[in-house]
CSV table of C-alpha atoms (C1' of nucleotides) in Angstrom, one decimal:
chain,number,residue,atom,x,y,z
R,1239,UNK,CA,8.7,-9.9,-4.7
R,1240,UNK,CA,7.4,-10.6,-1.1
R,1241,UNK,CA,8.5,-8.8,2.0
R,1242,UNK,CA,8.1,-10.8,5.4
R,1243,UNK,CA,6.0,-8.6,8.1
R,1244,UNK,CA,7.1,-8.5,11.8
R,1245,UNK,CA,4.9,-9.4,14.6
R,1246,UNK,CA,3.0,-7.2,14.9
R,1247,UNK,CA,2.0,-5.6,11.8
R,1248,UNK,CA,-1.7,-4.9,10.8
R,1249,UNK,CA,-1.8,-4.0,7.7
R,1250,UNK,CA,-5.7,-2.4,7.6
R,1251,UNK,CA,-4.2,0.1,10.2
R,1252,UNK,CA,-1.9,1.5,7.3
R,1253,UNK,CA,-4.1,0.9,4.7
R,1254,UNK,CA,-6.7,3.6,6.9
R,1255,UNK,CA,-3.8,6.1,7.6
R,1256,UNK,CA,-3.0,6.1,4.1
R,1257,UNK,CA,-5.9,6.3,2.9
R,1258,UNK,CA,-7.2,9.4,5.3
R,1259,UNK,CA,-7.0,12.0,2.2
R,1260,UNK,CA,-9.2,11.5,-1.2
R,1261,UNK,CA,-6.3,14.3,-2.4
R,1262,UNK,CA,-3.5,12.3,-1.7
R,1263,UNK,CA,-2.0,12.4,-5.3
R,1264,UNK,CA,1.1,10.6,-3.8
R,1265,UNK,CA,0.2,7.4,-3.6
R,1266,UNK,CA,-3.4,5.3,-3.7
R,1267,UNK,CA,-5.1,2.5,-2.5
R,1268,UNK,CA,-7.1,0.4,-4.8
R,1269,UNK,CA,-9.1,-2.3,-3.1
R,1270,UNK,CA,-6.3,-2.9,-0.6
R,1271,UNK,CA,-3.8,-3.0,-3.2
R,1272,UNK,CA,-1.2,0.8,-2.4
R,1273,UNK,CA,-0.1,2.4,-5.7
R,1274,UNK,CA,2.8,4.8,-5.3
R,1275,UNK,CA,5.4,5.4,-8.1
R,1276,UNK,CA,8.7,5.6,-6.9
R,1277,UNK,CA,12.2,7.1,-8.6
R,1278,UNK,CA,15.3,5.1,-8.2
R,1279,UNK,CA,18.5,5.9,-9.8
R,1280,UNK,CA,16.6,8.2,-12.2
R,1281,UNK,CA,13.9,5.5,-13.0
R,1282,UNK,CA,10.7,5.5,-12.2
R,1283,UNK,CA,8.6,2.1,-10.8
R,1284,UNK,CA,4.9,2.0,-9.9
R,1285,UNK,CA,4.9,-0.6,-7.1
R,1286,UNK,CA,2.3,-2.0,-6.0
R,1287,UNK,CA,1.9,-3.3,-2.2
R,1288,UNK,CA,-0.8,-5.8,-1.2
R,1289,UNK,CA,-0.9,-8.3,1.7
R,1290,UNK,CA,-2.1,-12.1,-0.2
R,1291,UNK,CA,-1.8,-13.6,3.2
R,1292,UNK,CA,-0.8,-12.9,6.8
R,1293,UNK,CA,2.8,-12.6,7.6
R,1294,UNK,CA,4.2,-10.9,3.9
R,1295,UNK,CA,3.7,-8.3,1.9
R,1296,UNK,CA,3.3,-9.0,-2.2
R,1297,UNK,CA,5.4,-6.2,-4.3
R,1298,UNK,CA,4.9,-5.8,-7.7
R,1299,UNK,CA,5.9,-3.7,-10.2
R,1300,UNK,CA,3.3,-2.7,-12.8
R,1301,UNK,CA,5.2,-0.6,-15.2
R,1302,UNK,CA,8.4,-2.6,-16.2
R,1303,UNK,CA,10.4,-5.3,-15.6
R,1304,UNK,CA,12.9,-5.0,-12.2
R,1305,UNK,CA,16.3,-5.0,-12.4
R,1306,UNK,CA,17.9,-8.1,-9.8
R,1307,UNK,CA,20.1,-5.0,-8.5
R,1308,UNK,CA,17.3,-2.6,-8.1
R,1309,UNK,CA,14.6,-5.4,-6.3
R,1310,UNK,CA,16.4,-4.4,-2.6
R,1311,UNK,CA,15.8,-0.7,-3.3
R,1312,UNK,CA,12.4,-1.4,-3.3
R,1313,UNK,CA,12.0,-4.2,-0.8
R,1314,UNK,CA,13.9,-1.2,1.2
R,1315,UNK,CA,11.6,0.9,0.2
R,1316,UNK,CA,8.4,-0.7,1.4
R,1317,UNK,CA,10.5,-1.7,4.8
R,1318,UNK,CA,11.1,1.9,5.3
R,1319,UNK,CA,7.9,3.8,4.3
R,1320,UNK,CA,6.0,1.2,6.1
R,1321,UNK,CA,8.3,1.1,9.4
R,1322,UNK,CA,8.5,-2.7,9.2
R,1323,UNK,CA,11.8,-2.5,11.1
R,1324,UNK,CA,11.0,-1.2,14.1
R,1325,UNK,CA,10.3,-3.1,17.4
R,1326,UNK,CA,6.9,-1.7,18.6
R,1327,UNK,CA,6.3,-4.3,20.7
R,1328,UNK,CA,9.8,-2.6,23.1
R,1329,UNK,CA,6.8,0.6,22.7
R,1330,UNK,CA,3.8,-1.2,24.0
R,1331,UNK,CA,6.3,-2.5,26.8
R,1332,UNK,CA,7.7,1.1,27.5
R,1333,UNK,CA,3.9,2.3,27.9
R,1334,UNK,CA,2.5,-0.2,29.5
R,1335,UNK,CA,1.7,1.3,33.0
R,1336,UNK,CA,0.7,4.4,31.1
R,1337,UNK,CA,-3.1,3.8,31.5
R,1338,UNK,CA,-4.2,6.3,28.7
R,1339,UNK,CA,-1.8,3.9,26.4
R,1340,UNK,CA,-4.2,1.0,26.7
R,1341,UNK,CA,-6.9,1.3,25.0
R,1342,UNK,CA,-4.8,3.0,21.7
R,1343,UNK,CA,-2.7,-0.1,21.5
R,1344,UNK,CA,-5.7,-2.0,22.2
R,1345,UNK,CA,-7.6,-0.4,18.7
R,1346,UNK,CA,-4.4,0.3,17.1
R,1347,UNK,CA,-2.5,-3.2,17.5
R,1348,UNK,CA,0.2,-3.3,14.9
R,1349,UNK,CA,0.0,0.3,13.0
R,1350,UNK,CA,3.1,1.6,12.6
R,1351,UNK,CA,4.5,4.8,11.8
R,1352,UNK,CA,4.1,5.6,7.9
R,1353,UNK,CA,7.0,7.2,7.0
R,1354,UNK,CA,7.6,10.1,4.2
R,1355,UNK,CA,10.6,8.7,2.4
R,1356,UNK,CA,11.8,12.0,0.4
R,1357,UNK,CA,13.6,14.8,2.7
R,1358,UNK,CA,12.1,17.4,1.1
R,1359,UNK,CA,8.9,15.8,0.7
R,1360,UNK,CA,8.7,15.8,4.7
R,1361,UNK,CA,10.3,19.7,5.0
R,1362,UNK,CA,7.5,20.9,2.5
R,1363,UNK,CA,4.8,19.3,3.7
R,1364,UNK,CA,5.8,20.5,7.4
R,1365,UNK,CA,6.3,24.1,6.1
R,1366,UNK,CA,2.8,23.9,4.1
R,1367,UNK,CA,0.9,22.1,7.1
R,1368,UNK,CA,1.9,25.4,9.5
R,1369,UNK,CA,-0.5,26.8,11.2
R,1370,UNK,CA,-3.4,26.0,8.8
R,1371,UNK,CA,-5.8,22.7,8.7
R,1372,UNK,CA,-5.5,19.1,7.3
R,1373,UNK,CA,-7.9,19.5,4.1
R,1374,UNK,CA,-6.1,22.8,3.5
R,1375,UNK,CA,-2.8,21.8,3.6
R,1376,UNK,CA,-3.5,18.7,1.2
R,1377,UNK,CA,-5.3,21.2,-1.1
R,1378,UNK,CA,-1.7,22.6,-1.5
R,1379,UNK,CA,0.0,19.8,-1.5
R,1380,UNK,CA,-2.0,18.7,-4.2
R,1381,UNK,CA,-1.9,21.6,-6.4
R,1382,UNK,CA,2.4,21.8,-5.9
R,1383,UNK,CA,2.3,18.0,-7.1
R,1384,UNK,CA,0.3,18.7,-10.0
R,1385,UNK,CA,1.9,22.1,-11.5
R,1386,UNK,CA,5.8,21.4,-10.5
R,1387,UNK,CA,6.1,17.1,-9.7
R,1388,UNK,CA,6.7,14.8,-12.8
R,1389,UNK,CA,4.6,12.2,-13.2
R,1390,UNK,CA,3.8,9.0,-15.6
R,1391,UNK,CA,0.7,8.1,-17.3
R,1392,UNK,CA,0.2,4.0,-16.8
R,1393,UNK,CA,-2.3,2.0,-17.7
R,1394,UNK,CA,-4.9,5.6,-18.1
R,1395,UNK,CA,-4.1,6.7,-14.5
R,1396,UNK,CA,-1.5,9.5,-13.7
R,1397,UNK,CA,0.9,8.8,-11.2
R,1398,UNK,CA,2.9,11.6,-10.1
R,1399,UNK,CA,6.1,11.9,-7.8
R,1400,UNK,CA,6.6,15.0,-5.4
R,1401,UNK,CA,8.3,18.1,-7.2
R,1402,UNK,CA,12.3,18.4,-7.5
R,1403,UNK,CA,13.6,21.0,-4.9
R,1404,UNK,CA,15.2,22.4,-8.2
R,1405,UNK,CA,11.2,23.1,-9.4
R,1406,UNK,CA,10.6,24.8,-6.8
R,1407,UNK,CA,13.8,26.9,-7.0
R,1408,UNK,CA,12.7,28.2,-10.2
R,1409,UNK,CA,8.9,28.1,-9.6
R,1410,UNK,CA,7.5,31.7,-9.9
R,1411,UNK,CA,5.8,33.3,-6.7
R,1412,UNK,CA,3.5,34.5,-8.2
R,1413,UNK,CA,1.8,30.7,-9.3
R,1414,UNK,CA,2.7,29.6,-5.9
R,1415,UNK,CA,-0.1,32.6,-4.6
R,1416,UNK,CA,-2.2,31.2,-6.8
R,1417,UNK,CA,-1.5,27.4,-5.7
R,1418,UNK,CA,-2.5,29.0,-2.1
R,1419,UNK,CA,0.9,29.5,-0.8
R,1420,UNK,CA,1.4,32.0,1.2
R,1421,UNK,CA,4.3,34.6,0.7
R,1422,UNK,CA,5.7,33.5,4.0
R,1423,UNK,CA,5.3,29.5,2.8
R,1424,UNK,CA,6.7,30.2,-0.4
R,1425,UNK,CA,9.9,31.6,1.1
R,1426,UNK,CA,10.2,28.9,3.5
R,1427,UNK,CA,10.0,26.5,0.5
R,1428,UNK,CA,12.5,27.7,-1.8
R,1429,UNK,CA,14.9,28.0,1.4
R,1430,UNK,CA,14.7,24.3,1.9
R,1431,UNK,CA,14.6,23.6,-1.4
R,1432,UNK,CA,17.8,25.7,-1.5
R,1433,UNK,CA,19.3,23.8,1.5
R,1434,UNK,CA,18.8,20.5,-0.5
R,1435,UNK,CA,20.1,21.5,-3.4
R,1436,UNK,CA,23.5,22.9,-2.3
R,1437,UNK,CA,23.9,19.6,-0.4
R,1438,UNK,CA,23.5,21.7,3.2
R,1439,UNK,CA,21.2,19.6,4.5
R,1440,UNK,CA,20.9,15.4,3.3
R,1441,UNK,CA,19.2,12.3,4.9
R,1442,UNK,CA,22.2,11.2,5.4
R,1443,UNK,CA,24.0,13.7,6.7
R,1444,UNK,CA,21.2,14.5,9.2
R,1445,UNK,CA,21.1,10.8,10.3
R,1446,UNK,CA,24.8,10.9,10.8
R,1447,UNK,CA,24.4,13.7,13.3
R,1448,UNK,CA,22.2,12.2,15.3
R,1449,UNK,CA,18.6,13.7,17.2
R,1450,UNK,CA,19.3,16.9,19.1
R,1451,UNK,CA,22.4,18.2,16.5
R,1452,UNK,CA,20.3,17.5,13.3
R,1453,UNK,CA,17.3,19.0,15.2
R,1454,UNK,CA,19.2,22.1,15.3
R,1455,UNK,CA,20.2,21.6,12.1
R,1456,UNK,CA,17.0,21.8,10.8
R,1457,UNK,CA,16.1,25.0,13.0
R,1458,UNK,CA,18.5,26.7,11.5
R,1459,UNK,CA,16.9,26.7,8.4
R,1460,UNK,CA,14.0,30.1,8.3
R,1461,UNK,CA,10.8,28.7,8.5
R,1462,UNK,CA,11.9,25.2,10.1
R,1463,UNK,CA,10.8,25.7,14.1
R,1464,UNK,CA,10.9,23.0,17.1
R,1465,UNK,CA,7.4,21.7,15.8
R,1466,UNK,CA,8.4,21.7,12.0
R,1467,UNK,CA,11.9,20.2,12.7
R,1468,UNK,CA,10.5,17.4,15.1
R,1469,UNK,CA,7.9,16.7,12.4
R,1470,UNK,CA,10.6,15.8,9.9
R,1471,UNK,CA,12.6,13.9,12.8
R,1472,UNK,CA,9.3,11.2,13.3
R,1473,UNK,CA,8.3,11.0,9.9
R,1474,UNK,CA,11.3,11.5,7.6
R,1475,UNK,CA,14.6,10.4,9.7
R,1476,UNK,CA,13.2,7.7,11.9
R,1477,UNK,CA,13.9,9.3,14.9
R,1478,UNK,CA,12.3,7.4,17.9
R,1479,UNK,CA,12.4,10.8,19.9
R,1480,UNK,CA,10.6,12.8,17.4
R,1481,UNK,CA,8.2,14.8,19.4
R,1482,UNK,CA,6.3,17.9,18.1
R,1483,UNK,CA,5.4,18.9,20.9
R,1484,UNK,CA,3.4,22.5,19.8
R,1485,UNK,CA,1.3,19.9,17.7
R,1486,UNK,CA,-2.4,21.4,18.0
R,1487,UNK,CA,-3.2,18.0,16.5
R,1488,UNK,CA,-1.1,15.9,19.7
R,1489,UNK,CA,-2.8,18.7,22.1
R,1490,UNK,CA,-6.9,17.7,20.8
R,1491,UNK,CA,-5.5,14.0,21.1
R,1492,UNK,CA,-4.3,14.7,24.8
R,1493,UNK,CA,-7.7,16.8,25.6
R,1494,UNK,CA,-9.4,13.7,23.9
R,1495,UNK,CA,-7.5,10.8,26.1
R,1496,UNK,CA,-7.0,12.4,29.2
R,1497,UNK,CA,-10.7,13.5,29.0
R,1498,UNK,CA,-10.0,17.6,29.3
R,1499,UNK,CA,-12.4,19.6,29.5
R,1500,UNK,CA,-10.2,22.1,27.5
R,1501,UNK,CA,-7.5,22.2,25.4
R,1502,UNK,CA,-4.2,21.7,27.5
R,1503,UNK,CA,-1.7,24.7,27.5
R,1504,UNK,CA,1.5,24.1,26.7
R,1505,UNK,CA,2.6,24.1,30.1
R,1506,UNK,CA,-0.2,21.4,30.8
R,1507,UNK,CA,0.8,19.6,27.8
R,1508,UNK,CA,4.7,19.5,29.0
R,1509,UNK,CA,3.3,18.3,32.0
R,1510,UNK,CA,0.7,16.0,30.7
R,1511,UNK,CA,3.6,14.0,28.5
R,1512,UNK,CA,6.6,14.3,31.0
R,1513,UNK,CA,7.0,11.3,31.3
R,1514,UNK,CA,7.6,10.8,27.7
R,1515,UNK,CA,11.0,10.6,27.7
R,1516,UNK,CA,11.5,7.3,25.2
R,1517,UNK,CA,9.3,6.5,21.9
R,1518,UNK,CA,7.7,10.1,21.2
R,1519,UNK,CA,7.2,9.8,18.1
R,1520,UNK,CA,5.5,6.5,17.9
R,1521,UNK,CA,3.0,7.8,21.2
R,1522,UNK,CA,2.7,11.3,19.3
R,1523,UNK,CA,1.9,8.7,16.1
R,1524,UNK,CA,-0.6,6.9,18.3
R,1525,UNK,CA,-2.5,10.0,19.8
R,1526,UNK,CA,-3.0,11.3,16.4
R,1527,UNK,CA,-4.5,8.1,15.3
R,1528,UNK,CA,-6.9,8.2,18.2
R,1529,UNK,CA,-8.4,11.5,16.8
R,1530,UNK,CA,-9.9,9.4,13.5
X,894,DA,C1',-19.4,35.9,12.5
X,895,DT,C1',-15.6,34.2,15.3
X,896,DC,C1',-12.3,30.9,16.3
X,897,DC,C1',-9.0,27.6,15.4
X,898,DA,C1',-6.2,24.9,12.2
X,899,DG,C1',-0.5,19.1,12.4
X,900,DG,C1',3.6,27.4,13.5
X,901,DC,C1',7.2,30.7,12.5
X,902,DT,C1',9.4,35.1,12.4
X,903,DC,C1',9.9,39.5,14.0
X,904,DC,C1',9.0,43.1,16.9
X,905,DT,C1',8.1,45.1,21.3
X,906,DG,C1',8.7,46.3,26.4
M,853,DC,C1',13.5,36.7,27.3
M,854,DA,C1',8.3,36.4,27.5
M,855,DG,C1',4.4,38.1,25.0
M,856,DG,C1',2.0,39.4,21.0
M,857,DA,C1',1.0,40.8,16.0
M,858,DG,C1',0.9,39.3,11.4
M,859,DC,C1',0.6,35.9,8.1
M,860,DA,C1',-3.5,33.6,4.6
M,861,DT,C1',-7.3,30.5,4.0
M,862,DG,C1',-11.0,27.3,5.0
M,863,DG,C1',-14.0,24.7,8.0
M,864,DA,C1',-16.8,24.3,12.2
DNA sequence: ATCCAGGCTCCTG
DNA sequence: CAGGAGCATGGA
């Protein structure tokens, strides 16, 4: 299968965001060729992503044959994850008397905004990445994946897909202290989890309801705050005005670009991105990137 | 050692 | 309603 890339689309950039964890268990790269194994309609596909030549993307699957009817899930897939169908030129445009945009879009030409695909995939990893630092949170991300997610042994490699919300449901608190959750996290989980499960909450539904009502959708859920909520918004739902604002990640980027000589406050931060008021998530995407 | 991490809830005054 | 404690662990 090949998937046409819009202009423009730098495929390195993504390879380096996805690749900014050696315990991603999620998904790989392999000599610029992305692993992930992905479930659709209760089968599961290792896909593999590599760009032959400028302009498309090569998709193949390595485990089985595809389906004709199931090849547009994953060409949807790929477009989705990998934010192929979003204009980011209309972003360079909107920042483009912004000075501190310049010299991001100038290093960071093409990246787009790697989406998680999986709703509760994007809640955990919110609730887990609370208050605690990157390594951290991918050590528990890691050890979630590997005691509760299913996963597939191909070719001598496991491949593993994020856990069920049912899993987590019926995990045991206990093992979840022991996977480094803490009692707080673990409550936070099995309420979303929960939510999923009883249909309260759905990608659909939430993209149905548009920004501000599913942002206080999502709030409503214990453990889901403005920063939490707005996380899922940009990563998860596509939501242009995404904006974790509280992000102490976004507020390093903003001491970092700005050239602080301190760590704004949030005051200084609201004042720092008023003029924000279009594409926050992809500038809140950007900023991050300028950190690594 | 102390402080801060891709925060949130709950409790105070 | 603003402000602060507590949560839990790891890295700088």
């Amino acid at each position: 299968m090949t998937l046409p890339t819009p202009d423009p689309f730098d495929y390195a950039a993504c390879l380096a965001y996805l690749k900014r964890s050696d315990k991603e268990v999620l998904h790989q790269v392999v000599e610029e060729r992305i692993h992930k194994l992905i479930r659709i309609h209760g089968q599961d596909y290792l896909i593999q992503i590599h760009q032959e030549q400028a302009g498309e993307l090569e998709i193949v699957c390595l485990n089985s044959s595809v389906p004709q009817d199931i090849e547009h899930h994953i060409l949807s897939y790929v477009e989705e994850w990998l934010d192929l169908n979003t204009d980011i030129k209309a972003f360079y445009i909107s920042v483009a008397a912004e000075p501190v945009f310049q010299p991001l879009i100038e290093r960071l030409y093409g990246l787009r905004l790697i989406k998680v695909i999986d709703l509760f995939e994007a809640i955990s990893w919110a609730i887990i990445g609370q208050q605690i630092n990157l390594p951290f949170a991918y050590q528990i991300k890691q050890n979630l994946v590997l005691e509760y997610g299913e996963s597939k042994d191909i070719y001598g490699h496991r491949y593993h897909l994020f856990p069920h919300p049912q899993a987590i449901v019926d995990a045991s608190e206990d093992r979840m202290r022991e996977l480094k959750c803490s009692r707080q996290k673990i409550k936070y989980l099995k309420i979303a989890a929960k939510a999923i499960l009883e249909g309260e909450i759905s990608k659909q539904s939430l993209l149905a309801l548009g920004y501000e009502e599913a942002r206080k959708k999502l709030i409503s859920l214990k453990g889901i705050g403005n920063w939490s909520a707005n996380y899922v918004l940009m990563r998860c739902l596509g939501f242009s005005e995404g904006f974790p604002i509280e992000d102490a990640g976004l507020h390093q980027a903003l001491r970092l670009n700005f050239h602080l000589d301190h760590k704004p406050t949030i005051d200084e931060v609201r004042s720092l991105t008023a003029s924000w008021t279009q594409w926050q998530a992809y500038r809140t995407f950007y900023f991050w990137q300028s950190l690594s």
